[in-house]
Coordinates of C-alpha atoms and ligand atoms in Angstrom, one line a residue:
X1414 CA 2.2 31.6 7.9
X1415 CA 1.9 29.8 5.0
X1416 CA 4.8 30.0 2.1
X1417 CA 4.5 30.8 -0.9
X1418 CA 5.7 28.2 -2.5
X1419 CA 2.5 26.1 -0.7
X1420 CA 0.4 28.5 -1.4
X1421 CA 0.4 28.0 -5.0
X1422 CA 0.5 24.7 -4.5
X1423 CA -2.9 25.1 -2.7
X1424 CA -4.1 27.2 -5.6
X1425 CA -2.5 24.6 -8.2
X1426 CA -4.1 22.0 -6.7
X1427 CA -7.7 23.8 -6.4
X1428 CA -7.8 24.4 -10.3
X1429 CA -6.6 21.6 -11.4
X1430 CA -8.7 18.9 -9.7
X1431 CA -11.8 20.3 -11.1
X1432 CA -10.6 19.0 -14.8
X1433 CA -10.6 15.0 -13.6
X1434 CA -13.9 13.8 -13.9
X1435 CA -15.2 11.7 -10.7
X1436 CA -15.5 9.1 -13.3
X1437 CA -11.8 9.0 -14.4
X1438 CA -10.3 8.3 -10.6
X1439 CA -11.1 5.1 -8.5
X1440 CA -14.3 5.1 -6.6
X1441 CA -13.6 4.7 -3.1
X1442 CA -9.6 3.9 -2.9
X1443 CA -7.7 7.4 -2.6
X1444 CA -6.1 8.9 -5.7
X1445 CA -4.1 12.3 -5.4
X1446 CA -6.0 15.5 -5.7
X1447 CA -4.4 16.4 -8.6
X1448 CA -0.3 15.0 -10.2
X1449 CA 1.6 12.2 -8.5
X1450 CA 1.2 10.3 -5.2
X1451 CA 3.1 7.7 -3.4
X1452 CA 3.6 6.9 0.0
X1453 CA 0.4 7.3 2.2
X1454 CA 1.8 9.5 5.3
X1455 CA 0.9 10.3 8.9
X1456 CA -2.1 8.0 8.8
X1457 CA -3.9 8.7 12.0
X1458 CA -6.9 9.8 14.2
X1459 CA -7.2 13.1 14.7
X1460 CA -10.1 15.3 15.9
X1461 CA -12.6 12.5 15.4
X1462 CA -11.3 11.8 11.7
X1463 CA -9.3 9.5 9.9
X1464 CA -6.6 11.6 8.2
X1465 CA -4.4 10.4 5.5
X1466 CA -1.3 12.4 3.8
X1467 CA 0.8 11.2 0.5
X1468 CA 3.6 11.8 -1.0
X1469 CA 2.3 13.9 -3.6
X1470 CA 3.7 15.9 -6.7
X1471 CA 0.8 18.2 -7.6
X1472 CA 2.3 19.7 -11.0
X1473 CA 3.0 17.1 -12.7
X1474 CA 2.0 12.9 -13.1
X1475 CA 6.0 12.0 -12.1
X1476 CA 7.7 11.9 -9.0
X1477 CA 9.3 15.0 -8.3
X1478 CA 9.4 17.8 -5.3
X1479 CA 8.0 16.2 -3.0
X1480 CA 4.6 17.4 -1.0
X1481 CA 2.5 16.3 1.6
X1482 CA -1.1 16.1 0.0
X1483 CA -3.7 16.1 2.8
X1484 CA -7.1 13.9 3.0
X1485 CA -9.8 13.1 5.6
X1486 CA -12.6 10.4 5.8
X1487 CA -15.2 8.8 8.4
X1488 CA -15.1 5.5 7.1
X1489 CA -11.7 5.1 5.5
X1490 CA -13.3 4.9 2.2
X1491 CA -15.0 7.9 1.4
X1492 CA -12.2 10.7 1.1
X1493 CA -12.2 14.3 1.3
X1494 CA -9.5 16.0 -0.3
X1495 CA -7.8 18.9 2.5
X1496 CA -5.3 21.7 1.6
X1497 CA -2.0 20.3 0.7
X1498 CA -0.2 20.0 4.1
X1499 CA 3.5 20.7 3.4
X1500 CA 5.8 21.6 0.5
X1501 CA 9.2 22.0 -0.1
X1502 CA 9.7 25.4 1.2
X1503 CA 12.5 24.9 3.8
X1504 CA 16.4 25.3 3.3
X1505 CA 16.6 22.0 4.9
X1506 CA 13.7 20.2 2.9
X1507 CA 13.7 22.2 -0.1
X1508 CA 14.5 19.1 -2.2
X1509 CA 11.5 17.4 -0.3
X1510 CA 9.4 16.8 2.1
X1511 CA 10.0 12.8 1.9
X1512 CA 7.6 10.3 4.2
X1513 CA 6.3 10.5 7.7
X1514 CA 4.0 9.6 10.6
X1515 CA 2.0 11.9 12.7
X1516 CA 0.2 12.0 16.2
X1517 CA -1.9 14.2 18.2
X1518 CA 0.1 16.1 21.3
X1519 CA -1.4 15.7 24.8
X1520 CA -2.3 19.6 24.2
X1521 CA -4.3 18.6 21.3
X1522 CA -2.3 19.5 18.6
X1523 CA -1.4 17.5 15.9
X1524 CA 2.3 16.8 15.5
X1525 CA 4.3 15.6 11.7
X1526 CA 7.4 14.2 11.7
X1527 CA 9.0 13.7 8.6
X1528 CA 12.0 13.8 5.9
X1529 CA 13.3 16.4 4.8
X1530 CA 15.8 16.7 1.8
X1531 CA 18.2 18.6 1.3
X1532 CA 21.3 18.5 -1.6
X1533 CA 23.9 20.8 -1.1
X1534 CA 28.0 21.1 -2.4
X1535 CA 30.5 19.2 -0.1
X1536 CA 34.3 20.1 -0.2
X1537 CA 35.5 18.5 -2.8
X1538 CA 32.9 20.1 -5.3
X1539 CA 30.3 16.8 -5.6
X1540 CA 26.7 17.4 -4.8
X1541 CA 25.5 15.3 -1.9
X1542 CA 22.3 14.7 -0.6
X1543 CA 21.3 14.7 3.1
X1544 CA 17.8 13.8 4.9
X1545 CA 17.1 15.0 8.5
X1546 CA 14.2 14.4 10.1
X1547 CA 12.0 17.5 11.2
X1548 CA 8.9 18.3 12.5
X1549 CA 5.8 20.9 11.7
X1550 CA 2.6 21.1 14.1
X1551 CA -1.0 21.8 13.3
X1552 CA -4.7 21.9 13.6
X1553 CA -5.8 19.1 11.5
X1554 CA -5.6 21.5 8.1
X1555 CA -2.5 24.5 8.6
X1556 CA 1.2 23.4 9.9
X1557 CA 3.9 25.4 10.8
X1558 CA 7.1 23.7 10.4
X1559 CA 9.2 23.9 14.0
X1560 CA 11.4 26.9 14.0
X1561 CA 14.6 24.2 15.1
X1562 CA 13.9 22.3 12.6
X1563 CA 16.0 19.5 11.9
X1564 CA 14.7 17.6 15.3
X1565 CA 16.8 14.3 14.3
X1566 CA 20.0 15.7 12.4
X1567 CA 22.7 14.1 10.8
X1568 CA 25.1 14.7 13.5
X1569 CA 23.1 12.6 16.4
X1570 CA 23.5 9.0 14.8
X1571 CA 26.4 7.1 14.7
X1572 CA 29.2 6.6 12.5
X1573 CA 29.0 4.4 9.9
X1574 CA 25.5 5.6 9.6
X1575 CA 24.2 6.3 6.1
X1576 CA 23.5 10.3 5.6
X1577 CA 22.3 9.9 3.0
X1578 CA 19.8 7.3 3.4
X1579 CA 18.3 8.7 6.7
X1580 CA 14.2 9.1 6.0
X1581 CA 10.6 8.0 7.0
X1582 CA 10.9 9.2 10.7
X1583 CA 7.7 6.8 12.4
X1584 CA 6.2 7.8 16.0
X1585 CA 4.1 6.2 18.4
X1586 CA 3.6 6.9 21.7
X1587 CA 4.4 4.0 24.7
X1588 CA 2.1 3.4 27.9
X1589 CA 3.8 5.7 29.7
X1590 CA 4.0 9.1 27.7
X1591 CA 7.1 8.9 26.2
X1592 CA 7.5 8.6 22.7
X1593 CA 9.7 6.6 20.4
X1594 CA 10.4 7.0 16.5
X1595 CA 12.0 4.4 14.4
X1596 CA 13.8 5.9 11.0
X1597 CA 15.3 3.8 8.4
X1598 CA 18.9 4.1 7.9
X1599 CA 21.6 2.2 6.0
X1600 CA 24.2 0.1 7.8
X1601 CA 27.9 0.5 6.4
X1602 CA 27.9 -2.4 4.5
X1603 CA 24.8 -0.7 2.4
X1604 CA 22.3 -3.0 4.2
X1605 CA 19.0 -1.6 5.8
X1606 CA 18.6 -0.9 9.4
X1607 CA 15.9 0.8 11.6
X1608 CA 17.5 3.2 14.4
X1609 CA 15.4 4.4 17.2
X1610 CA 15.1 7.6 19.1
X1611 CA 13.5 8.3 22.2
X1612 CA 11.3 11.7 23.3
X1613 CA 9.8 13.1 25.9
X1614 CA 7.7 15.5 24.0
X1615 CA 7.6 14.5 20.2
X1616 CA 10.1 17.5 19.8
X1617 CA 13.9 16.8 21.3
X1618 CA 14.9 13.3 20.5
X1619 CA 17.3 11.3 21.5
X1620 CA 19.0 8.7 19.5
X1621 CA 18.8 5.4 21.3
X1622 CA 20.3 2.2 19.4
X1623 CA 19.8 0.3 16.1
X1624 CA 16.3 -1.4 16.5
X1625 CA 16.3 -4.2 13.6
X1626 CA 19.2 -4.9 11.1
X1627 CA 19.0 -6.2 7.3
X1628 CA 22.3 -8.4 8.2
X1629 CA 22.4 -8.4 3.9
X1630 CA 19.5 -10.7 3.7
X1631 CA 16.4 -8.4 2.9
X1632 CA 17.1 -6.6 0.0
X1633 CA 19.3 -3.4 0.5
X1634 CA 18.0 0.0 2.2
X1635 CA 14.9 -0.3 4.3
X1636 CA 12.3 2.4 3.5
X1637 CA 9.0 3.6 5.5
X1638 CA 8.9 1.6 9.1
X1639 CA 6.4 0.9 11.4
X1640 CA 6.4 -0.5 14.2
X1641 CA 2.9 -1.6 16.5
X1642 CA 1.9 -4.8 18.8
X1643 CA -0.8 -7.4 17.3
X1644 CA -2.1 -10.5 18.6
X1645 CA 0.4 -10.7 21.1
X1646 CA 3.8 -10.4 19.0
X1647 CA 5.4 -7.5 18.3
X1648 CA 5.0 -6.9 14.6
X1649 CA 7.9 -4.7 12.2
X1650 CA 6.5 -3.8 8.4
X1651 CA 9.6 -2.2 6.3
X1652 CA 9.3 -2.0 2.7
X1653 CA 13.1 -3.0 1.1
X1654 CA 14.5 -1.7 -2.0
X1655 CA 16.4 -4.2 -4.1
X1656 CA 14.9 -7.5 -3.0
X1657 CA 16.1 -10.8 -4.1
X1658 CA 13.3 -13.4 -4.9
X1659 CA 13.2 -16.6 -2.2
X1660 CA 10.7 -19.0 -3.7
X1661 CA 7.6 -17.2 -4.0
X1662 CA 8.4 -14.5 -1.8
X1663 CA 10.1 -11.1 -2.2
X1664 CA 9.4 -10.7 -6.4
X1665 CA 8.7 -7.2 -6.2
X1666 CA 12.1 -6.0 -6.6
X1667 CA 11.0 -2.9 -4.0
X1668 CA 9.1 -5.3 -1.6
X1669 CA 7.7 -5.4 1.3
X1670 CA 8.2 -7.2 4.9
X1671 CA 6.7 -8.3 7.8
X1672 CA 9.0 -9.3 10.6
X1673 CA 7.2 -10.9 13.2
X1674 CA 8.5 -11.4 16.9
X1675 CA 8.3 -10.0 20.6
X1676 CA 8.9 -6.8 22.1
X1677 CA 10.7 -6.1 25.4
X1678 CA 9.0 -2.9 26.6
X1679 CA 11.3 -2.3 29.5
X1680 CA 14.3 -2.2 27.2
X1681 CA 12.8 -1.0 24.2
X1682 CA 14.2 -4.6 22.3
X1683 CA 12.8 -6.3 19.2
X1684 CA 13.3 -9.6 18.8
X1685 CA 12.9 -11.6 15.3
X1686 CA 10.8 -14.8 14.7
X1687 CA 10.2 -14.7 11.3
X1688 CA 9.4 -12.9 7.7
X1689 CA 7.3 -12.8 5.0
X1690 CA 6.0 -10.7 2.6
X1691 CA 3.1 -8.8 2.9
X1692 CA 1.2 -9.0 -0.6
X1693 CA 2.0 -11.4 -3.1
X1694 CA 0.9 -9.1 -5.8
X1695 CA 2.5 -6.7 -7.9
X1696 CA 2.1 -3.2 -6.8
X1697 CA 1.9 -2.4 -2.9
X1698 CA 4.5 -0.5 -1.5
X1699 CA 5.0 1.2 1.6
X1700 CA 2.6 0.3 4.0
X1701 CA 1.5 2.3 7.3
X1702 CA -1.2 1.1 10.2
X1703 CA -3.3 3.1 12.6
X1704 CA -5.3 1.4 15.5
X1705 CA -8.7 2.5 15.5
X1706 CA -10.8 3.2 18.3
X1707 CA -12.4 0.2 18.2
X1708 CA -9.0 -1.6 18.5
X1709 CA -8.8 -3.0 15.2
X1710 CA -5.2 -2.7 13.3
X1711 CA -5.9 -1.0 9.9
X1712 CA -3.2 -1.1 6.5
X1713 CA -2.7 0.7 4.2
X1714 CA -0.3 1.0 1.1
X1715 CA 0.5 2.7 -2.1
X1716 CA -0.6 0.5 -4.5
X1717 CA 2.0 1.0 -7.0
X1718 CA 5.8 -0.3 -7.1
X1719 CA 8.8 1.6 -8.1
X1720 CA 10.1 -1.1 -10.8
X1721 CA 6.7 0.1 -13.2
X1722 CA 5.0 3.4 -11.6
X1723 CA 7.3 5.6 -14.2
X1724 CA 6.3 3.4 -17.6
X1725 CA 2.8 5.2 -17.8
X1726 CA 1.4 8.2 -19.9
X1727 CA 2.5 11.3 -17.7
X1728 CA 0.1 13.5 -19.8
X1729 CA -2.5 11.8 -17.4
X1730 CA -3.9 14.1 -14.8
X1731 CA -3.2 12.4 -12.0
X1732 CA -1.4 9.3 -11.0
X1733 CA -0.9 6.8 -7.9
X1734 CA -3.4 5.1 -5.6
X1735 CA -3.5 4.0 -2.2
X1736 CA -4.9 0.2 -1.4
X1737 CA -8.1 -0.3 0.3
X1738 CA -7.7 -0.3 3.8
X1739 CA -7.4 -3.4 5.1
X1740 CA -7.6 -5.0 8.6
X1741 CA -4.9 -7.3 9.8
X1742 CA -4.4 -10.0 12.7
X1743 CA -1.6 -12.5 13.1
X1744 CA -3.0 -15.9 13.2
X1745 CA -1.1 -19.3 13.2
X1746 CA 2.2 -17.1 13.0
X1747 CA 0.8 -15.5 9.4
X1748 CA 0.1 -12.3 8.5
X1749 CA -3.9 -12.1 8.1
X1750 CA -5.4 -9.0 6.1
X1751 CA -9.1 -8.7 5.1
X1752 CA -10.6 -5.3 3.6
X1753 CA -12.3 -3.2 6.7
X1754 CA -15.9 -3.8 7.3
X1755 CA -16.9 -0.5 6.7
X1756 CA -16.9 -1.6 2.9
X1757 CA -19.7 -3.9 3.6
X1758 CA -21.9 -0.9 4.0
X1759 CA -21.6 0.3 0.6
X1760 CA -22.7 -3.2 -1.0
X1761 CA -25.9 -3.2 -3.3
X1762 CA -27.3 -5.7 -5.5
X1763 CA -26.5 -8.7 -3.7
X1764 CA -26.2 -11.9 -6.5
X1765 CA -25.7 -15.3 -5.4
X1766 CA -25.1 -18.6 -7.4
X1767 CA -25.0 -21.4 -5.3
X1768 CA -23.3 -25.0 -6.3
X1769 CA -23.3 -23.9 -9.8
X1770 CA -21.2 -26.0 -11.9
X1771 CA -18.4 -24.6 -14.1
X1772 CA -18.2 -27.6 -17.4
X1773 CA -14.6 -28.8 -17.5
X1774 CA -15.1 -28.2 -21.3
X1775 CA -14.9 -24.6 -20.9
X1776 CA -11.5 -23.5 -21.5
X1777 CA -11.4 -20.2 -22.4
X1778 CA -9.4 -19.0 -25.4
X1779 CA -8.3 -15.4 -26.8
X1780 CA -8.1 -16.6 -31.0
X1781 CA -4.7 -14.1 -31.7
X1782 CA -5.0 -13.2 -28.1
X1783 CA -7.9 -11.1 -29.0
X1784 CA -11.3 -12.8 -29.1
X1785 CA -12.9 -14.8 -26.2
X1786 CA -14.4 -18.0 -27.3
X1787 CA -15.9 -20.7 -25.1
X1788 CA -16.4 -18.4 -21.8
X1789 CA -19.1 -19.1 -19.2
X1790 CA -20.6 -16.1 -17.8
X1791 CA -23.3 -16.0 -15.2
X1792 CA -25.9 -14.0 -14.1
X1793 CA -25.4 -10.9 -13.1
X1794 CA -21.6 -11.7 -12.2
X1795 CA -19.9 -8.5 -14.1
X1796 CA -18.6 -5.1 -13.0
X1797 CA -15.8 -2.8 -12.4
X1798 CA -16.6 -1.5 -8.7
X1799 CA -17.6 -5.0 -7.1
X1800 CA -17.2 -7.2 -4.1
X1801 CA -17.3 -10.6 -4.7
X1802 CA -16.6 -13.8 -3.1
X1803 CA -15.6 -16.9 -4.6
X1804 CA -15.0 -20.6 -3.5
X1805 CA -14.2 -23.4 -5.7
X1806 CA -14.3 -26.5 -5.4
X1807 CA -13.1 -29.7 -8.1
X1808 CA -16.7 -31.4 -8.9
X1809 CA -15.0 -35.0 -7.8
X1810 CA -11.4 -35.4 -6.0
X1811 CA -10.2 -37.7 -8.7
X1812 CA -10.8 -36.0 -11.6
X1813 CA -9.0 -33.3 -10.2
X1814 CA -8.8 -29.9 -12.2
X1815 CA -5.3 -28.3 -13.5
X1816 CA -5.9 -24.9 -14.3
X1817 CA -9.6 -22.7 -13.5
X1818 CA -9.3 -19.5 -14.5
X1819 CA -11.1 -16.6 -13.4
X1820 CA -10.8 -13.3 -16.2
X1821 CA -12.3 -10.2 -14.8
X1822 CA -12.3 -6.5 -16.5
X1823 CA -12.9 -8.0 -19.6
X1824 CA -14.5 -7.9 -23.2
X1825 CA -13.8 -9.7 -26.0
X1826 CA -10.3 -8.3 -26.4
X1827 CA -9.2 -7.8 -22.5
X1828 CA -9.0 -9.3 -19.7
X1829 CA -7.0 -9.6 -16.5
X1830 CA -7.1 -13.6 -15.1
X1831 CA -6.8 -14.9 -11.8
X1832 CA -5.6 -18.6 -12.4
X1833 CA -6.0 -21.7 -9.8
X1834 CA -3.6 -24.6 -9.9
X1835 CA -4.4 -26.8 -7.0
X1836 CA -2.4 -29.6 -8.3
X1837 CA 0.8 -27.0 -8.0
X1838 CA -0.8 -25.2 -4.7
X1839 CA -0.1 -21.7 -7.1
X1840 CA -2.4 -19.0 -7.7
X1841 CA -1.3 -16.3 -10.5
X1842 CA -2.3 -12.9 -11.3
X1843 CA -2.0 -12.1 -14.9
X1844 CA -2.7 -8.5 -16.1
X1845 CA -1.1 -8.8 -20.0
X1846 CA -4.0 -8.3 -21.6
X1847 CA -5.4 -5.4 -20.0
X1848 CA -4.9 -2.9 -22.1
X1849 CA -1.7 -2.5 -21.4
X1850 CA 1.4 -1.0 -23.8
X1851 CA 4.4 -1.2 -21.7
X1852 CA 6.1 -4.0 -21.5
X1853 CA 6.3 -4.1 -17.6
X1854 CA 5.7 -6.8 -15.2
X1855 CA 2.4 -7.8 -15.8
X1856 CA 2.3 -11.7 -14.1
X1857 CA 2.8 -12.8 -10.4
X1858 CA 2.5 -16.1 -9.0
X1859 CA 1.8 -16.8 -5.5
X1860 CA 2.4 -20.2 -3.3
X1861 CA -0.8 -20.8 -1.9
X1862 CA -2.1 -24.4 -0.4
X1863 CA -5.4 -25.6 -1.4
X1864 CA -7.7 -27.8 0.9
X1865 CA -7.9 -31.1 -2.0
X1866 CA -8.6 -28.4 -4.6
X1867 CA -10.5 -26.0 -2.7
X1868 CA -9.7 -22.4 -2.0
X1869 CA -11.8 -19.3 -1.2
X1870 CA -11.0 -15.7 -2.2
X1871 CA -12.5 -12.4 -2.0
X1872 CA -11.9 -9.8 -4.9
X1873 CA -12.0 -6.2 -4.3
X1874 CA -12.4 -4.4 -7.7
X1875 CA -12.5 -0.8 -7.6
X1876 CA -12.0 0.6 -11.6
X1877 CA -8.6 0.5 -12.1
X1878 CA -7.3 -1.9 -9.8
X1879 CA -8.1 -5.6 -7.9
X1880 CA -7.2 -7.0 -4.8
X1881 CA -7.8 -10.5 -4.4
X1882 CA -7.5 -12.1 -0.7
X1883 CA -7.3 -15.9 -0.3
X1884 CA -8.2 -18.1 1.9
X1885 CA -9.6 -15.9 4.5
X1886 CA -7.1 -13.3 4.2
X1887 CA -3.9 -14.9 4.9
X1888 CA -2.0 -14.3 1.5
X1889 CA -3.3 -11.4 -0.9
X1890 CA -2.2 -10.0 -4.1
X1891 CA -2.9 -6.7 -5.4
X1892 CA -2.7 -5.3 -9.2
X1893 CA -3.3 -1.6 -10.3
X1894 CA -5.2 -1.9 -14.4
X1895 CA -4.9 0.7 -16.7
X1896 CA -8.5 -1.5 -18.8
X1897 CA -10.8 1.1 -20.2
X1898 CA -14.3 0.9 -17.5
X1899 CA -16.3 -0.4 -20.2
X1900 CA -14.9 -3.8 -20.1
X1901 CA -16.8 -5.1 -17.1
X1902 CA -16.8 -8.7 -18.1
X1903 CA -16.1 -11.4 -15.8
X1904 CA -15.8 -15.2 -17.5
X1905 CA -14.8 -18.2 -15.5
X1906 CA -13.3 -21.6 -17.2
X1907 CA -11.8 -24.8 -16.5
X1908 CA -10.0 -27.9 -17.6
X1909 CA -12.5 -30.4 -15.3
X1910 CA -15.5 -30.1 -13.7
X1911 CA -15.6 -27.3 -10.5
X1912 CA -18.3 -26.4 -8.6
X1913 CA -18.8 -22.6 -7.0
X1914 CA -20.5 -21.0 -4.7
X1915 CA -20.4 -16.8 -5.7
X1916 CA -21.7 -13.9 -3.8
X1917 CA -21.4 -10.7 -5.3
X1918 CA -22.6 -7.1 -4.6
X1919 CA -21.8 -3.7 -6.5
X1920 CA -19.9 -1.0 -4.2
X1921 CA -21.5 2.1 -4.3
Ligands
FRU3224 C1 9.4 5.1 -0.5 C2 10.2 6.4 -0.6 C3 10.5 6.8 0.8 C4 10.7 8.3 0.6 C5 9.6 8.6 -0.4 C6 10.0 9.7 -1.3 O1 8.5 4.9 -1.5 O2 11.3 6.2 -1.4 O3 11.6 6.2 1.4 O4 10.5 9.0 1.8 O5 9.4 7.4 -1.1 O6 8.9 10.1 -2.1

């Protein structure tokens, strides 16, 4: 039976979304029914379907109680919005239903672990809040939360064992039927830690040992594991709040990491090569994977971060995005990600310049910030919903350029400018003008070698954000923008001559 409290949800939910225009959300990247959404949830296969869940606030454009909203798709890129799965209706979750995983049972239900919150008064009179992990099973639309509910309590980890921070419970299932979850957890020096339990069903767990440790050197708490095997290592995304910047890696204050190593099966033992970041953009958060049946490893993150999702207009009717899915591989100990191939079947309108040579004279300038003078345009090359790829290359070696620039989402008073400095082997993302009133982070720059000024990218643009993989997919950078549709410009300019080759199609 369904409570109350989601069954106004439901109904809230139902109303609500018929006011947002199909025009007013992203095309094909998923955007909450109606409110707030944040962490994408349980992302799996179930009953021949992809289905995603988010963390999702339906009454309102801010954070707050937390949901699970509920979406399926074929292709990963064309969404139906389901019922609202969950909502804080629990004495145990009733200050949310925080993030999760999911999986289907060998009976063929579909089981979802997750966080739930609960604040409550301890002895000496202070409010404290706890987070237990709990389950609720389902067929694909309606869950009933488990009548023992929590599954993963408070009392089963260790001492010196953060209550507090105890949340975003992931599953998978191992060769040989039993199950393991990871959950991130706080260390007693603050740091983050992944603990793992072990079931034999997906509903009694038992609390194993501490899987991967911070050690203080990756930010503080570590939020929303996963855990899978790729390309022969054993791969562990996190995403860790408070980060401190190394070089060009970890600006995102809430960032995200990929630790890459090997796995001992036998012994259930992780063991750490190395780290990097994931994206080198400015808002991806929180990523999850599924493998689909074809075997391919599939992302996907909330492309948003915590340091400037509150600075926007909360009269908005909805708010939050998740990235494109993306398909990743480890190759030459890197983290490779490419958008699926599914999104090649919604390409139209195929342009191509070949060799078409960008005048070195053509630096473009915004007079006041405001007007564009001196931009070269070509044919065809605009758009807000586009797929586009883009090589460049310095005209000769020794009259090597500084600084091309690439502006996209513009007109003549926007723009949002991808910027190549081969000479400095940094690429930068630069969203200032975009339309933009907040004061928030607006730049990134990203370390990213050039082959003797060369580089290749592929630029995803989907109405209100980009996502711009380089150099085949092995660093990419991703940036939500508020820019009104209209502005569909796309300019290019440089300081010498640069030859490149574009190919560029329209999603629809
Ligand atoms: C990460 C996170 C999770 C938590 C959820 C709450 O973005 O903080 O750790 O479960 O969001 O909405």
């Amino acid at each position: 039976m369904n409570s109350q409290t989601l069954r106004e949800a439901r109904k809230y939910e139902e109303a609500f979304e018929k006011l947002i225009p199909a025009e007013a959300r992203p095309q094909f990247h998923l955007s909450p029914r109606v409110g707030w959404m944040n962490d994408p949830n349980g992302f799996c296969i179930y009953k021949n379907q992809y289905h995603l869940f988010y963390q999702y606030h339906p009454y309102d454009a801010q954070w707050g109680p937390m949901h699970w909203g509920h979406a399926v798709s074929d292709d990963l890129l064309h969404w139906e919005y389901l019922p609202a799965a969950m909502a804080p209706d629990e004495y145990y979750d009733k200050d949310g239903v925080f993030s999760g995983s999911a999986i289907e049972l060998p009976d063929g239900r579909h089981l979802l672990v997750y966080t739930g919150v609960m604040k409550r008064t301890v002895e000496n009179g202070q409010m404290k809040e706890f987070q237990t992990q709990c389950i609720a099973i389902g067929d694909g639309i309606d869950y009933e939360k488990y009548e023992q509910n929590p599954v993963m309590g408070t009392d089963v980890i260790p001492d010196g064992c953060s209550k507090t921070d105890f949340r975003d419970p992931k599953i998978w299932k191992k060769a040989d039927g039993t199950y393991r979850c990871l959950v991130a957890n706080r260390a007693e020096d603050g740091s983050g830690q992944l603990l793992l339990f072990r079931s034999f069903d997906g509903i009694k767990w038992d609390y194993q040992k501490v899987f991967a440790k911070n050690n203080g050197r990756y930010g503080s708490m570590w939020e929303c594991p996963d855990f899978f095997e790729l390309d022969g290592q054993a791969i562990i995304f996190t995403s860790p709040q408070d980060m401190l910047p190394e070089g060009f890696e970890f600006h995102n204050g809430n960032g995200t990491l990929c630790l890459i190593g090997s796995y001992d099966d036998a012994t259930d033992t992780f063991t750490e090569d190395h780290v990097q970041a994931v994206d080198y953009g400015i808002d991806f958060y929180a990523m999850q994977t599924i493998l689909t049946e074809d075997g391919r490893r599939v992302m996907i993150g909330w492309m948003q971060n915590w340091d400037t999702a509150g600075a926007h207009d909360r009269n908005e009717p909805w708010f939050g995005q998740m990235s494109i899915p993306r398909e990743i591989h480890i190759k030459n100990n890197r983290l490779y990600q490419n958008p699926i191939r599914e999104v090649e079947s919604m390409r139209t309108d195929k342009v191509e310049h070949k060799d078409v040579l960008i005048k070195g004279e053509n630096d473009i300038r915004h007079k006041n910030s405001e007007t564009l003078v001196n931009a070269v345009t070509l044919d065809q090359i605009q758009g807000r919903c586009i797929d586009m790829e883009l090589e460049i290359a310095p005209e000769d070696i020794n009259c090597m350029y500084d600084k091309f620039t690439l502006s996209v989402a513009c007109n003549e008073k926007f723009h949002t400018d991808i910027v190549f400095r081969p000479k400095e082997n940094i690429v930068k993302i630069d969203r200032k003008f975009s339309g933009s009133r907040r004061a928030v982070v607006h730049q990134r720059r990203a370390h990213i070698p050039f082959r003797d000024g060369k580089i290749k990218m592929r630029l995803i643009l989907d109405r209100f954000s980009m996502e711009a993989f380089f150099e085949d997919g092995a660093y990419a950078m991703t940036a939500t923008l508020p820019t009104d549709i209209s502005c569909d410009g796309i300019f290019f300019s440089t300081n010498e001559d640069v030859r490149v080759n574009i190919t560029k199609y329209n999603l629809a």
